[in-house]
Amino acid sequence: MGLTNGSKDGYEKGFRDGLAGRPSNPCGPLDAFKQALHPKNYTETFLDGYHQGWKDGNRKRNGV
């Protein structure tokens, strides 16, 4: 499977967020609370950003 634009964007976003130590997008107070209890490390943040970007990219490409 080749890189779609979405996965490439997500890869870069995850990379930047991981470097900055930023949390991935918490959806609500519960997620934010969980994140405060268990801050994500670089790899988790990176993978979250990659996965989110991949989903967004596929959604855009398929016009959904």
PDB file of C-alpha atoms in Angstrom:
ATOM      1  CA  MET A   1       0.000   0.000   0.000  1.00  0.00           C
ATOM      2  CA  GLY A   2       1.496   3.298  -1.085  1.00  0.00           C
ATOM      3  CA  LEU A   3       1.313   6.507   0.858  1.00  0.00           C
ATOM      4  CA  THR A   4      -1.835   8.464   0.155  1.00  0.00           C
ATOM      5  CA  ASN A   5      -1.737  12.216   0.567  1.00  0.00           C
ATOM      6  CA  GLY A   6      -3.710  11.813   3.756  1.00  0.00           C
ATOM      7  CA  SER A   7      -1.304   9.371   5.314  1.00  0.00           C
ATOM      8  CA  LYS A   8       1.632  11.546   4.301  1.00  0.00           C
ATOM      9  CA  ASP A   9      -0.015  14.606   5.891  1.00  0.00           C
ATOM     10  CA  GLY A  10      -0.855  12.587   8.978  1.00  0.00           C
ATOM     11  CA  TYR A  11       2.699  11.279   9.109  1.00  0.00           C
ATOM     12  CA  GLU A  12       4.065  14.823   9.069  1.00  0.00           C
ATOM     13  CA  LYS A  13       1.502  16.066  11.580  1.00  0.00           C
ATOM     14  CA  GLY A  14       2.245  13.157  13.900  1.00  0.00           C
ATOM     15  CA  PHE A  15       5.960  13.779  13.497  1.00  0.00           C
ATOM     16  CA  ARG A  16       5.633  17.488  14.343  1.00  0.00           C
ATOM     17  CA  ASP A  17       3.274  16.839  17.262  1.00  0.00           C
ATOM     18  CA  GLY A  18       5.549  14.109  18.552  1.00  0.00           C
ATOM     19  CA  LEU A  19       8.594  16.370  18.387  1.00  0.00           C
ATOM     20  CA  ALA A  20       6.710  19.139  20.156  1.00  0.00           C
ATOM     21  CA  GLY A  21       5.434  16.680  22.760  1.00  0.00           C
ATOM     22  CA  ARG A  22       1.902  17.790  21.949  1.00  0.00           C
ATOM     23  CA  PRO A  23      -0.949  15.463  22.791  1.00  0.00           C
ATOM     24  CA  SER A  24      -3.023  14.063  19.974  1.00  0.00           C
ATOM     25  CA  ASN A  25      -6.517  15.466  19.486  1.00  0.00           C
ATOM     26  CA  PRO A  26      -8.487  14.686  22.631  1.00  0.00           C
ATOM     27  CA  CYS A  27     -12.160  14.510  21.650  1.00  0.00           C
ATOM     28  CA  GLY A  28     -13.699  15.408  24.964  1.00  0.00           C
ATOM     29  CA  PRO A  29     -13.124  15.907  28.664  1.00  0.00           C
ATOM     30  CA  LEU A  30     -12.838  12.175  29.305  1.00  0.00           C
ATOM     31  CA  ASP A  31     -10.103  11.766  26.691  1.00  0.00           C
ATOM     32  CA  ALA A  32      -8.314  14.852  27.977  1.00  0.00           C
ATOM     33  CA  PHE A  33      -8.495  13.432  31.506  1.00  0.00           C
ATOM     34  CA  LYS A  34      -7.142  10.056  30.378  1.00  0.00           C
ATOM     35  CA  GLN A  35      -4.362  11.850  28.582  1.00  0.00           C
ATOM     36  CA  ALA A  36      -3.468  13.820  31.698  1.00  0.00           C
ATOM     37  CA  LEU A  37      -3.239  10.566  33.646  1.00  0.00           C
ATOM     38  CA  HIS A  38      -1.215   8.856  30.954  1.00  0.00           C
ATOM     39  CA  PRO A  39       0.660  11.370  28.793  1.00  0.00           C
ATOM     40  CA  LYS A  40       1.513   9.913  25.421  1.00  0.00           C
ATOM     41  CA  ASN A  41       5.083   9.319  24.518  1.00  0.00           C
ATOM     42  CA  TYR A  42       6.588  10.320  21.192  1.00  0.00           C
ATOM     43  CA  THR A  43       5.671   7.091  19.388  1.00  0.00           C
ATOM     44  CA  GLU A  44       2.043   7.095  20.510  1.00  0.00           C
ATOM     45  CA  THR A  45       1.597  10.735  19.507  1.00  0.00           C
ATOM     46  CA  PHE A  46       3.268  10.076  16.187  1.00  0.00           C
ATOM     47  CA  LEU A  47       1.090   7.038  15.432  1.00  0.00           C
ATOM     48  CA  ASP A  48      -2.076   8.912  16.441  1.00  0.00           C
ATOM     49  CA  GLY A  49      -1.249  11.782  14.106  1.00  0.00           C
ATOM     50  CA  TYR A  50      -0.412   9.376  11.309  1.00  0.00           C
ATOM     51  CA  HIS A  51      -3.631   7.409  11.771  1.00  0.00           C
ATOM     52  CA  GLN A  52      -5.795  10.539  11.995  1.00  0.00           C
ATOM     53  CA  GLY A  53      -4.222  11.999   8.862  1.00  0.00           C
ATOM     54  CA  TRP A  54      -4.657   8.741   7.009  1.00  0.00           C
ATOM     55  CA  LYS A  55      -8.386   8.655   7.850  1.00  0.00           C
ATOM     56  CA  ASP A  56      -8.838  12.341   6.940  1.00  0.00           C
ATOM     57  CA  GLY A  57      -6.960  11.876   3.685  1.00  0.00           C
ATOM     58  CA  ASN A  58      -9.072   8.912   2.668  1.00  0.00           C
ATOM     59  CA  ARG A  59     -12.226  10.811   3.545  1.00  0.00           C
ATOM     60  CA  LYS A  60     -11.162  13.780   1.393  1.00  0.00           C
ATOM     61  CA  ARG A  61     -10.056  11.583  -1.473  1.00  0.00           C
ATOM     62  CA  ASN A  62     -13.312   9.640  -1.473  1.00  0.00           C
ATOM     63  CA  GLY A  63     -15.312  12.853  -1.159  1.00  0.00           C
ATOM     64  CA  VAL A  64     -17.094  11.696   1.984  1.00  0.00           C
TER      65      VAL A  64
END
